[in-house]
């Protein structure tokens, strides 16, 4: 097993991000007959039925040695199995928190609660997304050629939509999924690089960004988009764009997605105007 799948956790309140992100990466990228796929599949499938899963359980059910289980833990960023087991326990204990507000008995009540939160999120976006933030990020997209948009789990899905939408206008940006690829992008960045971090809690890449080894004057431009007000003045970001929303299934991270959609609209508008100006400029016409 040559690659690592260790996610940077989003702080003490987000201990499950590392485990969920790592398991998802393995299940999405490893071959189904690989040792790591079998272990990840077993943990993901049994996490919600077993409060405690022992090393022996994994070894027996995945047909691997205990030492292989230990290596698996290290390769997804844990010191040992006991640390992974702690996150597994918390994952089980908190599994319903995100959906508790939609736990009414009837379908109509669940649907009404969900749409109420969804519409509230749209109103939040309309009220709090600032024109200057949209224009700032759109202008940065024109300024930089080497751009990476980085996030984990649901935030990565928002990042990929942003990448795909910009691609319609021939604007190529990177949105790496695997943790090792995200970390490589950051380590290879320089002053000509724009790094856009999408993170609801806001702490996802702080540990790694703080360890970037670059010469003076060659630091990348880092922008954070978050719904955590405590991150407004955080280093190492040149700018923190705060998009408030409620912590519920209907709004996170959709409100950040609404902001990025408006950035795409602004980019598309400016791109079209630039092309029209080029068409009207006689000096730009070929001989």
PDB file of C-alpha atoms in Angstrom:
ATOM      1  CA  UNK A   1       0.000   0.000   0.000  1.00  0.00           C
ATOM      2  CA  UNK A   2       1.942   3.045  -1.227  1.00  0.00           C
ATOM      3  CA  UNK A   3      -0.460   5.910  -0.591  1.00  0.00           C
ATOM      4  CA  UNK A   4      -1.870   7.463   2.559  1.00  0.00           C
ATOM      5  CA  UNK A   5      -5.454   8.449   3.186  1.00  0.00           C
ATOM      6  CA  UNK A   6      -4.988  10.616   6.269  1.00  0.00           C
ATOM      7  CA  UNK A   7      -7.353  13.581   6.386  1.00  0.00           C
ATOM      8  CA  UNK A   8      -6.608  16.613   8.541  1.00  0.00           C
ATOM      9  CA  UNK A   9      -9.361  16.708  11.162  1.00  0.00           C
ATOM     10  CA  UNK A  10     -11.407  19.906  11.532  1.00  0.00           C
ATOM     11  CA  UNK A  11     -10.621  20.397  15.221  1.00  0.00           C
ATOM     12  CA  UNK A  12     -11.696  18.757  18.457  1.00  0.00           C
ATOM     13  CA  UNK A  13     -15.378  19.159  17.605  1.00  0.00           C
ATOM     14  CA  UNK A  14     -14.950  17.362  14.291  1.00  0.00           C
ATOM     15  CA  UNK A  15     -13.143  14.166  15.254  1.00  0.00           C
ATOM     16  CA  UNK A  16     -15.241  12.133  12.837  1.00  0.00           C
ATOM     17  CA  UNK A  17     -14.124  14.026   9.707  1.00  0.00           C
ATOM     18  CA  UNK A  18     -10.793  12.197   9.602  1.00  0.00           C
ATOM     19  CA  UNK A  19     -12.407   8.763   9.895  1.00  0.00           C
ATOM     20  CA  UNK A  20     -15.309   9.398   7.515  1.00  0.00           C
ATOM     21  CA  UNK A  21     -13.101  11.126   4.969  1.00  0.00           C
ATOM     22  CA  UNK A  22     -10.468   8.402   5.023  1.00  0.00           C
ATOM     23  CA  UNK A  23     -12.968   5.553   4.719  1.00  0.00           C
ATOM     24  CA  UNK A  24     -14.747   7.319   1.842  1.00  0.00           C
ATOM     25  CA  UNK A  25     -11.477   7.889  -0.006  1.00  0.00           C
ATOM     26  CA  UNK A  26     -10.510   4.224   0.246  1.00  0.00           C
ATOM     27  CA  UNK A  27     -13.949   2.963  -0.782  1.00  0.00           C
ATOM     28  CA  UNK A  28     -13.997   5.321  -3.786  1.00  0.00           C
ATOM     29  CA  UNK A  29     -10.452   4.680  -5.004  1.00  0.00           C
ATOM     30  CA  UNK A  30      -9.203   1.246  -3.938  1.00  0.00           C
ATOM     31  CA  UNK A  31      -9.973  -1.943  -5.835  1.00  0.00           C
ATOM     32  CA  UNK A  32     -12.676  -4.030  -4.192  1.00  0.00           C
ATOM     33  CA  UNK A  33     -10.370  -6.995  -3.704  1.00  0.00           C
ATOM     34  CA  UNK A  34      -7.668  -4.943  -1.972  1.00  0.00           C
ATOM     35  CA  UNK A  35      -6.883  -5.415   1.712  1.00  0.00           C
ATOM     36  CA  UNK A  36      -7.585  -1.793   2.613  1.00  0.00           C
ATOM     37  CA  UNK A  37     -10.904  -1.815   0.772  1.00  0.00           C
ATOM     38  CA  UNK A  38     -12.041  -4.852   2.771  1.00  0.00           C
ATOM     39  CA  UNK A  39     -11.083  -3.209   6.068  1.00  0.00           C
ATOM     40  CA  UNK A  40     -12.707   0.119   5.184  1.00  0.00           C
ATOM     41  CA  UNK A  41     -15.856  -1.628   3.952  1.00  0.00           C
ATOM     42  CA  UNK A  42     -16.120  -3.669   7.149  1.00  0.00           C
ATOM     43  CA  UNK A  43     -15.724  -0.593   9.375  1.00  0.00           C
ATOM     44  CA  UNK A  44     -18.193   1.489   7.351  1.00  0.00           C
ATOM     45  CA  UNK A  45     -20.765  -1.304   7.229  1.00  0.00           C
ATOM     46  CA  UNK A  46     -20.552  -2.244  10.909  1.00  0.00           C
ATOM     47  CA  UNK A  47     -19.900   1.120  12.585  1.00  0.00           C
ATOM     48  CA  UNK A  48     -23.597   1.725  13.172  1.00  0.00           C
ATOM     49  CA  UNK A  49     -24.258  -1.740  14.603  1.00  0.00           C
ATOM     50  CA  UNK A  50     -21.273  -2.186  16.879  1.00  0.00           C
ATOM     51  CA  UNK A  51     -20.266   0.324  19.518  1.00  0.00           C
ATOM     52  CA  UNK A  52     -16.950  -1.456  19.866  1.00  0.00           C
ATOM     53  CA  UNK A  53     -15.057  -3.249  17.127  1.00  0.00           C
ATOM     54  CA  UNK A  54     -11.887  -5.027  18.204  1.00  0.00           C
ATOM     55  CA  UNK A  55      -8.737  -5.606  16.193  1.00  0.00           C
ATOM     56  CA  UNK A  56      -9.543  -9.306  16.316  1.00  0.00           C
ATOM     57  CA  UNK A  57     -13.001  -8.631  14.814  1.00  0.00           C
ATOM     58  CA  UNK A  58     -11.435  -6.813  11.881  1.00  0.00           C
ATOM     59  CA  UNK A  59      -8.733  -9.428  11.457  1.00  0.00           C
ATOM     60  CA  UNK A  60     -11.208 -12.321  11.435  1.00  0.00           C
ATOM     61  CA  UNK A  61     -13.778 -10.745   9.139  1.00  0.00           C
ATOM     62  CA  UNK A  62     -11.357  -9.200   6.647  1.00  0.00           C
ATOM     63  CA  UNK A  63      -8.920 -12.138   6.557  1.00  0.00           C
ATOM     64  CA  UNK A  64      -5.936  -9.982   7.451  1.00  0.00           C
ATOM     65  CA  UNK A  65      -3.350  -9.998  10.217  1.00  0.00           C
ATOM     66  CA  UNK A  66      -3.461  -7.705  13.241  1.00  0.00           C
ATOM     67  CA  UNK A  67      -0.305  -5.999  12.010  1.00  0.00           C
ATOM     68  CA  UNK A  68      -2.106  -5.137   8.763  1.00  0.00           C
ATOM     69  CA  UNK A  69      -4.911  -3.552  10.776  1.00  0.00           C
ATOM     70  CA  UNK A  70      -2.322  -1.487  12.677  1.00  0.00           C
ATOM     71  CA  UNK A  71      -0.712  -0.361   9.410  1.00  0.00           C
ATOM     72  CA  UNK A  72      -4.154   0.582   8.068  1.00  0.00           C
ATOM     73  CA  UNK A  73      -4.713   2.810  11.108  1.00  0.00           C
ATOM     74  CA  UNK A  74      -1.388   4.576  10.643  1.00  0.00           C
ATOM     75  CA  UNK A  75      -1.991   5.100   6.923  1.00  0.00           C
ATOM     76  CA  UNK A  76      -5.261   6.936   7.587  1.00  0.00           C
ATOM     77  CA  UNK A  77      -3.603   9.203  10.128  1.00  0.00           C
ATOM     78  CA  UNK A  78      -4.096   7.490  13.489  1.00  0.00           C
ATOM     79  CA  UNK A  79      -1.361   6.646  15.966  1.00  0.00           C
ATOM     80  CA  UNK A  80      -2.898   3.247  16.639  1.00  0.00           C
ATOM     81  CA  UNK A  81      -6.144   1.311  16.621  1.00  0.00           C
ATOM     82  CA  UNK A  82      -7.215   2.663  19.996  1.00  0.00           C
ATOM     83  CA  UNK A  83      -7.358   6.199  18.591  1.00  0.00           C
ATOM     84  CA  UNK A  84      -9.365   5.019  15.589  1.00  0.00           C
ATOM     85  CA  UNK A  85     -11.659   3.076  17.915  1.00  0.00           C
ATOM     86  CA  UNK A  86     -12.347   6.263  19.882  1.00  0.00           C
ATOM     87  CA  UNK A  87     -13.494   8.062  16.742  1.00  0.00           C
ATOM     88  CA  UNK A  88     -15.549   5.056  15.730  1.00  0.00           C
ATOM     89  CA  UNK A  89     -17.354   5.152  19.067  1.00  0.00           C
ATOM     90  CA  UNK A  90     -18.098   8.880  18.723  1.00  0.00           C
ATOM     91  CA  UNK A  91     -19.283   8.343  15.163  1.00  0.00           C
ATOM     92  CA  UNK A  92     -21.842   5.830  16.399  1.00  0.00           C
ATOM     93  CA  UNK A  93     -22.935   8.005  19.311  1.00  0.00           C
ATOM     94  CA  UNK A  94     -23.549  11.073  17.145  1.00  0.00           C
ATOM     95  CA  UNK A  95     -24.946   9.427  14.017  1.00  0.00           C
ATOM     96  CA  UNK A  96     -28.483  10.805  14.374  1.00  0.00           C
ATOM     97  CA  UNK A  97     -27.645  14.343  15.513  1.00  0.00           C
ATOM     98  CA  UNK A  98     -27.672  15.784  12.023  1.00  0.00           C
ATOM     99  CA  UNK A  99     -31.118  14.379  11.258  1.00  0.00           C
ATOM    100  CA  UNK A 100     -32.818  14.713  14.650  1.00  0.00           C
ATOM    101  CA  UNK A 101     -34.804  17.824  13.656  1.00  0.00           C
ATOM    102  CA  UNK A 102     -36.396  15.858  10.791  1.00  0.00           C
ATOM    103  CA  UNK A 103     -37.486  12.924  12.941  1.00  0.00           C
ATOM    104  CA  UNK A 104     -41.231  13.572  12.881  1.00  0.00           C
ATOM    105  CA  UNK A 105     -43.601  10.633  12.489  1.00  0.00           C
ATOM    106  CA  UNK A 106     -45.193  11.599   9.166  1.00  0.00           C
ATOM    107  CA  UNK A 107     -43.596  12.115   5.766  1.00  0.00           C
ATOM    108  CA  UNK A 108     -45.429  15.428   5.367  1.00  0.00           C
ATOM    109  CA  UNK A 109     -43.971  16.774   8.634  1.00  0.00           C
ATOM    110  CA  UNK A 110     -40.445  15.670   7.746  1.00  0.00           C
ATOM    111  CA  UNK A 111     -40.787  17.209   4.301  1.00  0.00           C
ATOM    112  CA  UNK A 112     -42.155  20.469   5.730  1.00  0.00           C
ATOM    113  CA  UNK A 113     -39.277  20.754   8.223  1.00  0.00           C
ATOM    114  CA  UNK A 114     -36.695  20.099   5.545  1.00  0.00           C
ATOM    115  CA  UNK A 115     -38.107  22.620   3.078  1.00  0.00           C
ATOM    116  CA  UNK A 116     -38.508  25.198   5.836  1.00  0.00           C
ATOM    117  CA  UNK A 117     -34.788  24.934   6.590  1.00  0.00           C
ATOM    118  CA  UNK A 118     -33.922  24.901   2.886  1.00  0.00           C
ATOM    119  CA  UNK A 119     -35.883  28.085   2.185  1.00  0.00           C
ATOM    120  CA  UNK A 120     -34.429  29.679   5.309  1.00  0.00           C
ATOM    121  CA  UNK A 121     -30.968  28.886   3.980  1.00  0.00           C
ATOM    122  CA  UNK A 122     -31.740  30.596   0.669  1.00  0.00           C
ATOM    123  CA  UNK A 123     -32.910  33.690   2.554  1.00  0.00           C
ATOM    124  CA  UNK A 124     -29.707  33.599   4.615  1.00  0.00           C
ATOM    125  CA  UNK A 125     -27.688  33.446   1.406  1.00  0.00           C
ATOM    126  CA  UNK A 126     -29.613  36.311  -0.183  1.00  0.00           C
ATOM    127  CA  UNK A 127     -29.157  38.447   2.921  1.00  0.00           C
ATOM    128  CA  UNK A 128     -25.559  37.737   3.836  1.00  0.00           C
ATOM    129  CA  UNK A 129     -23.677  36.995   0.603  1.00  0.00           C
ATOM    130  CA  UNK A 130     -21.848  40.247  -0.073  1.00  0.00           C
ATOM    131  CA  UNK A 131     -21.248  41.714  -3.504  1.00  0.00           C
ATOM    132  CA  UNK A 132     -17.663  42.651  -2.625  1.00  0.00           C
ATOM    133  CA  UNK A 133     -16.860  39.051  -1.680  1.00  0.00           C
ATOM    134  CA  UNK A 134     -18.293  37.697  -4.935  1.00  0.00           C
ATOM    135  CA  UNK A 135     -16.424  40.292  -6.987  1.00  0.00           C
ATOM    136  CA  UNK A 136     -13.204  39.699  -5.062  1.00  0.00           C
ATOM    137  CA  UNK A 137     -13.130  35.946  -5.720  1.00  0.00           C
ATOM    138  CA  UNK A 138     -14.199  36.364  -9.345  1.00  0.00           C
ATOM    139  CA  UNK A 139     -11.352  38.824  -9.912  1.00  0.00           C
ATOM    140  CA  UNK A 140      -8.904  36.399  -8.292  1.00  0.00           C
ATOM    141  CA  UNK A 141     -10.003  33.720 -10.754  1.00  0.00           C
ATOM    142  CA  UNK A 142      -8.911  35.997 -13.601  1.00  0.00           C
ATOM    143  CA  UNK A 143      -5.680  36.924 -11.844  1.00  0.00           C
ATOM    144  CA  UNK A 144      -4.378  33.394 -11.136  1.00  0.00           C
ATOM    145  CA  UNK A 145      -3.832  30.472 -13.482  1.00  0.00           C
ATOM    146  CA  UNK A 146      -2.807  27.849 -10.924  1.00  0.00           C
ATOM    147  CA  UNK A 147      -5.871  27.472  -8.700  1.00  0.00           C
ATOM    148  CA  UNK A 148      -6.926  24.701  -6.315  1.00  0.00           C
ATOM    149  CA  UNK A 149     -10.256  24.483  -4.494  1.00  0.00           C
ATOM    150  CA  UNK A 150      -9.981  22.115  -1.547  1.00  0.00           C
ATOM    151  CA  UNK A 151     -12.461  20.609   0.887  1.00  0.00           C
ATOM    152  CA  UNK A 152     -13.442  17.373   2.559  1.00  0.00           C
ATOM    153  CA  UNK A 153     -16.614  15.273   2.462  1.00  0.00           C
ATOM    154  CA  UNK A 154     -19.657  17.456   1.625  1.00  0.00           C
ATOM    155  CA  UNK A 155     -17.434  20.495   1.142  1.00  0.00           C
ATOM    156  CA  UNK A 156     -15.527  18.634  -1.556  1.00  0.00           C
ATOM    157  CA  UNK A 157     -18.777  18.030  -3.445  1.00  0.00           C
ATOM    158  CA  UNK A 158     -19.375  21.796  -3.457  1.00  0.00           C
ATOM    159  CA  UNK A 159     -15.783  22.285  -4.673  1.00  0.00           C
ATOM    160  CA  UNK A 160     -16.293  19.888  -7.575  1.00  0.00           C
ATOM    161  CA  UNK A 161     -19.460  21.670  -8.731  1.00  0.00           C
ATOM    162  CA  UNK A 162     -17.475  24.920  -8.706  1.00  0.00           C
ATOM    163  CA  UNK A 163     -14.725  23.295 -10.773  1.00  0.00           C
ATOM    164  CA  UNK A 164     -17.177  21.872 -13.315  1.00  0.00           C
ATOM    165  CA  UNK A 165     -19.120  25.140 -13.714  1.00  0.00           C
ATOM    166  CA  UNK A 166     -15.964  27.190 -14.311  1.00  0.00           C
ATOM    167  CA  UNK A 167     -14.854  24.593 -16.856  1.00  0.00           C
ATOM    168  CA  UNK A 168     -17.822  25.594 -19.019  1.00  0.00           C
ATOM    169  CA  UNK A 169     -16.012  28.898 -19.561  1.00  0.00           C
ATOM    170  CA  UNK A 170     -12.622  27.257 -20.189  1.00  0.00           C
ATOM    171  CA  UNK A 171     -11.384  28.197 -16.726  1.00  0.00           C
ATOM    172  CA  UNK A 172      -9.402  25.203 -15.496  1.00  0.00           C
ATOM    173  CA  UNK A 173      -8.929  24.747 -11.749  1.00  0.00           C
ATOM    174  CA  UNK A 174      -7.965  21.752  -9.627  1.00  0.00           C
ATOM    175  CA  UNK A 175     -10.273  20.074  -7.099  1.00  0.00           C
ATOM    176  CA  UNK A 176      -8.277  17.055  -5.874  1.00  0.00           C
ATOM    177  CA  UNK A 177     -10.184  14.486  -3.839  1.00  0.00           C
ATOM    178  CA  UNK A 178      -7.553  12.233  -2.280  1.00  0.00           C
ATOM    179  CA  UNK A 179      -5.865  13.660   0.842  1.00  0.00           C
ATOM    180  CA  UNK A 180      -2.401  12.957  -0.539  1.00  0.00           C
ATOM    181  CA  UNK A 181      -3.228  14.841  -3.741  1.00  0.00           C
ATOM    182  CA  UNK A 182      -4.628  17.801  -1.822  1.00  0.00           C
ATOM    183  CA  UNK A 183      -1.503  17.915   0.333  1.00  0.00           C
ATOM    184  CA  UNK A 184       0.746  17.647  -2.735  1.00  0.00           C
ATOM    185  CA  UNK A 185      -1.049  20.581  -4.349  1.00  0.00           C
ATOM    186  CA  UNK A 186      -0.445  22.710  -1.258  1.00  0.00           C
ATOM    187  CA  UNK A 187       3.214  21.680  -0.931  1.00  0.00           C
ATOM    188  CA  UNK A 188       3.894  22.491  -4.604  1.00  0.00           C
ATOM    189  CA  UNK A 189       2.193  25.887  -4.435  1.00  0.00           C
ATOM    190  CA  UNK A 190       3.993  29.232  -4.771  1.00  0.00           C
ATOM    191  CA  UNK A 191       3.143  32.915  -5.031  1.00  0.00           C
ATOM    192  CA  UNK A 192       1.453  32.296  -8.380  1.00  0.00           C
ATOM    193  CA  UNK A 193      -1.002  29.861  -6.761  1.00  0.00           C
ATOM    194  CA  UNK A 194      -4.475  30.570  -5.403  1.00  0.00           C
ATOM    195  CA  UNK A 195      -5.752  28.086  -2.818  1.00  0.00           C
ATOM    196  CA  UNK A 196      -9.481  28.264  -2.044  1.00  0.00           C
ATOM    197  CA  UNK A 197     -10.383  26.279   1.064  1.00  0.00           C
ATOM    198  CA  UNK A 198     -14.058  25.346   1.468  1.00  0.00           C
ATOM    199  CA  UNK A 199     -14.714  24.327   5.066  1.00  0.00           C
ATOM    200  CA  UNK A 200     -17.866  24.738   7.142  1.00  0.00           C
ATOM    201  CA  UNK A 201     -15.978  24.644  10.452  1.00  0.00           C
ATOM    202  CA  UNK A 202     -13.009  26.448   8.977  1.00  0.00           C
ATOM    203  CA  UNK A 203     -10.144  24.455  10.498  1.00  0.00           C
ATOM    204  CA  UNK A 204      -9.723  21.746   7.879  1.00  0.00           C
ATOM    205  CA  UNK A 205      -6.381  22.759   6.388  1.00  0.00           C
ATOM    206  CA  UNK A 206      -4.968  24.921   9.166  1.00  0.00           C
ATOM    207  CA  UNK A 207      -2.499  22.289  10.356  1.00  0.00           C
ATOM    208  CA  UNK A 208      -1.090  21.652   6.895  1.00  0.00           C
ATOM    209  CA  UNK A 209      -1.141  25.249   5.636  1.00  0.00           C
ATOM    210  CA  UNK A 210       0.828  26.276   8.705  1.00  0.00           C
ATOM    211  CA  UNK A 211       3.584  23.827   7.759  1.00  0.00           C
ATOM    212  CA  UNK A 212       4.146  24.997   4.176  1.00  0.00           C
ATOM    213  CA  UNK A 213       7.857  25.493   3.643  1.00  0.00           C
ATOM    214  CA  UNK A 214       8.366  28.281   1.109  1.00  0.00           C
ATOM    215  CA  UNK A 215      10.949  31.004   0.656  1.00  0.00           C
ATOM    216  CA  UNK A 216      10.050  34.536   1.642  1.00  0.00           C
ATOM    217  CA  UNK A 217       7.825  36.206  -0.936  1.00  0.00           C
ATOM    218  CA  UNK A 218       6.694  32.905  -2.478  1.00  0.00           C
ATOM    219  CA  UNK A 219       3.684  32.070  -0.292  1.00  0.00           C
ATOM    220  CA  UNK A 220       0.471  31.112  -2.126  1.00  0.00           C
ATOM    221  CA  UNK A 221      -2.635  33.248  -1.762  1.00  0.00           C
ATOM    222  CA  UNK A 222      -5.024  31.352   0.533  1.00  0.00           C
ATOM    223  CA  UNK A 223      -8.738  32.167   0.771  1.00  0.00           C
ATOM    224  CA  UNK A 224     -11.095  30.472   3.233  1.00  0.00           C
ATOM    225  CA  UNK A 225     -14.856  30.188   2.673  1.00  0.00           C
ATOM    226  CA  UNK A 226     -16.609  29.148   5.888  1.00  0.00           C
ATOM    227  CA  UNK A 227     -19.748  29.515   7.993  1.00  0.00           C
ATOM    228  CA  UNK A 228     -17.749  29.689  11.230  1.00  0.00           C
ATOM    229  CA  UNK A 229     -17.607  33.307  12.505  1.00  0.00           C
ATOM    230  CA  UNK A 230     -14.649  32.462  14.759  1.00  0.00           C
ATOM    231  CA  UNK A 231     -12.457  32.048  11.667  1.00  0.00           C
ATOM    232  CA  UNK A 232     -12.893  35.619  10.372  1.00  0.00           C
ATOM    233  CA  UNK A 233      -9.358  36.738  11.257  1.00  0.00           C
ATOM    234  CA  UNK A 234      -7.530  33.438  10.861  1.00  0.00           C
ATOM    235  CA  UNK A 235      -4.040  32.867   9.558  1.00  0.00           C
ATOM    236  CA  UNK A 236      -2.639  31.895   7.072  1.00  0.00           C
ATOM    237  CA  UNK A 237      -5.508  33.193   4.942  1.00  0.00           C
ATOM    238  CA  UNK A 238      -5.258  36.425   2.978  1.00  0.00           C
ATOM    239  CA  UNK A 239      -9.038  36.650   3.114  1.00  0.00           C
ATOM    240  CA  UNK A 240     -11.789  34.822   4.994  1.00  0.00           C
ATOM    241  CA  UNK A 241     -15.236  34.905   3.389  1.00  0.00           C
ATOM    242  CA  UNK A 242     -17.928  34.255   5.986  1.00  0.00           C
ATOM    243  CA  UNK A 243     -21.220  32.757   4.764  1.00  0.00           C
ATOM    244  CA  UNK A 244     -23.521  32.258   7.804  1.00  0.00           C
ATOM    245  CA  UNK A 245     -26.010  29.421   7.985  1.00  0.00           C
ATOM    246  CA  UNK A 246     -27.686  27.181  10.530  1.00  0.00           C
ATOM    247  CA  UNK A 247     -26.153  23.831  11.431  1.00  0.00           C
ATOM    248  CA  UNK A 248     -28.659  21.520   9.810  1.00  0.00           C
ATOM    249  CA  UNK A 249     -28.824  19.026   6.982  1.00  0.00           C
ATOM    250  CA  UNK A 250     -30.679  21.382   4.638  1.00  0.00           C
ATOM    251  CA  UNK A 251     -28.203  24.265   4.809  1.00  0.00           C
ATOM    252  CA  UNK A 252     -24.655  22.922   5.263  1.00  0.00           C
ATOM    253  CA  UNK A 253     -22.740  23.312   2.985  1.00  0.00           C
ATOM    254  CA  UNK A 254     -25.386  24.485   0.487  1.00  0.00           C
ATOM    255  CA  UNK A 255     -25.078  28.117   1.544  1.00  0.00           C
ATOM    256  CA  UNK A 256     -21.401  28.064   0.600  1.00  0.00           C
ATOM    257  CA  UNK A 257     -22.482  26.472  -2.669  1.00  0.00           C
ATOM    258  CA  UNK A 258     -24.896  29.369  -3.289  1.00  0.00           C
ATOM    259  CA  UNK A 259     -21.989  31.774  -2.826  1.00  0.00           C
ATOM    260  CA  UNK A 260     -19.766  29.871  -5.259  1.00  0.00           C
ATOM    261  CA  UNK A 261     -22.629  29.784  -7.781  1.00  0.00           C
ATOM    262  CA  UNK A 262     -22.763  33.579  -7.681  1.00  0.00           C
ATOM    263  CA  UNK A 263     -18.995  33.728  -8.169  1.00  0.00           C
ATOM    264  CA  UNK A 264     -19.433  31.609 -11.316  1.00  0.00           C
ATOM    265  CA  UNK A 265     -22.174  33.966 -12.532  1.00  0.00           C
ATOM    266  CA  UNK A 266     -19.907  36.960 -11.939  1.00  0.00           C
ATOM    267  CA  UNK A 267     -17.013  35.224 -13.704  1.00  0.00           C
ATOM    268  CA  UNK A 268     -19.245  34.339 -16.668  1.00  0.00           C
ATOM    269  CA  UNK A 269     -20.478  37.949 -16.930  1.00  0.00           C
ATOM    270  CA  UNK A 270     -16.945  39.375 -16.889  1.00  0.00           C
ATOM    271  CA  UNK A 271     -15.678  36.739 -19.315  1.00  0.00           C
ATOM    272  CA  UNK A 272     -18.425  37.609 -21.788  1.00  0.00           C
ATOM    273  CA  UNK A 273     -17.713  41.342 -21.459  1.00  0.00           C
ATOM    274  CA  UNK A 274     -14.018  40.734 -22.042  1.00  0.00           C
ATOM    275  CA  UNK A 275     -14.775  38.806 -25.233  1.00  0.00           C
ATOM    276  CA  UNK A 276     -17.123  41.529 -26.459  1.00  0.00           C
ATOM    277  CA  UNK A 277     -14.445  44.145 -25.877  1.00  0.00           C
ATOM    278  CA  UNK A 278     -11.937  42.053 -27.797  1.00  0.00           C
ATOM    279  CA  UNK A 279     -14.382  41.775 -30.718  1.00  0.00           C
ATOM    280  CA  UNK A 280     -14.879  45.559 -30.734  1.00  0.00           C
ATOM    281  CA  UNK A 281     -11.158  46.297 -30.603  1.00  0.00           C
ATOM    282  CA  UNK A 282      -9.768  46.649 -34.158  1.00  0.00           C
ATOM    283  CA  UNK A 283      -6.244  46.073 -32.873  1.00  0.00           C
ATOM    284  CA  UNK A 284      -7.341  42.685 -31.606  1.00  0.00           C
ATOM    285  CA  UNK A 285      -8.623  41.584 -35.010  1.00  0.00           C
ATOM    286  CA  UNK A 286      -6.396  39.226 -37.043  1.00  0.00           C
ATOM    287  CA  UNK A 287      -4.985  40.550 -40.307  1.00  0.00           C
TER     288      UNK A 287
END
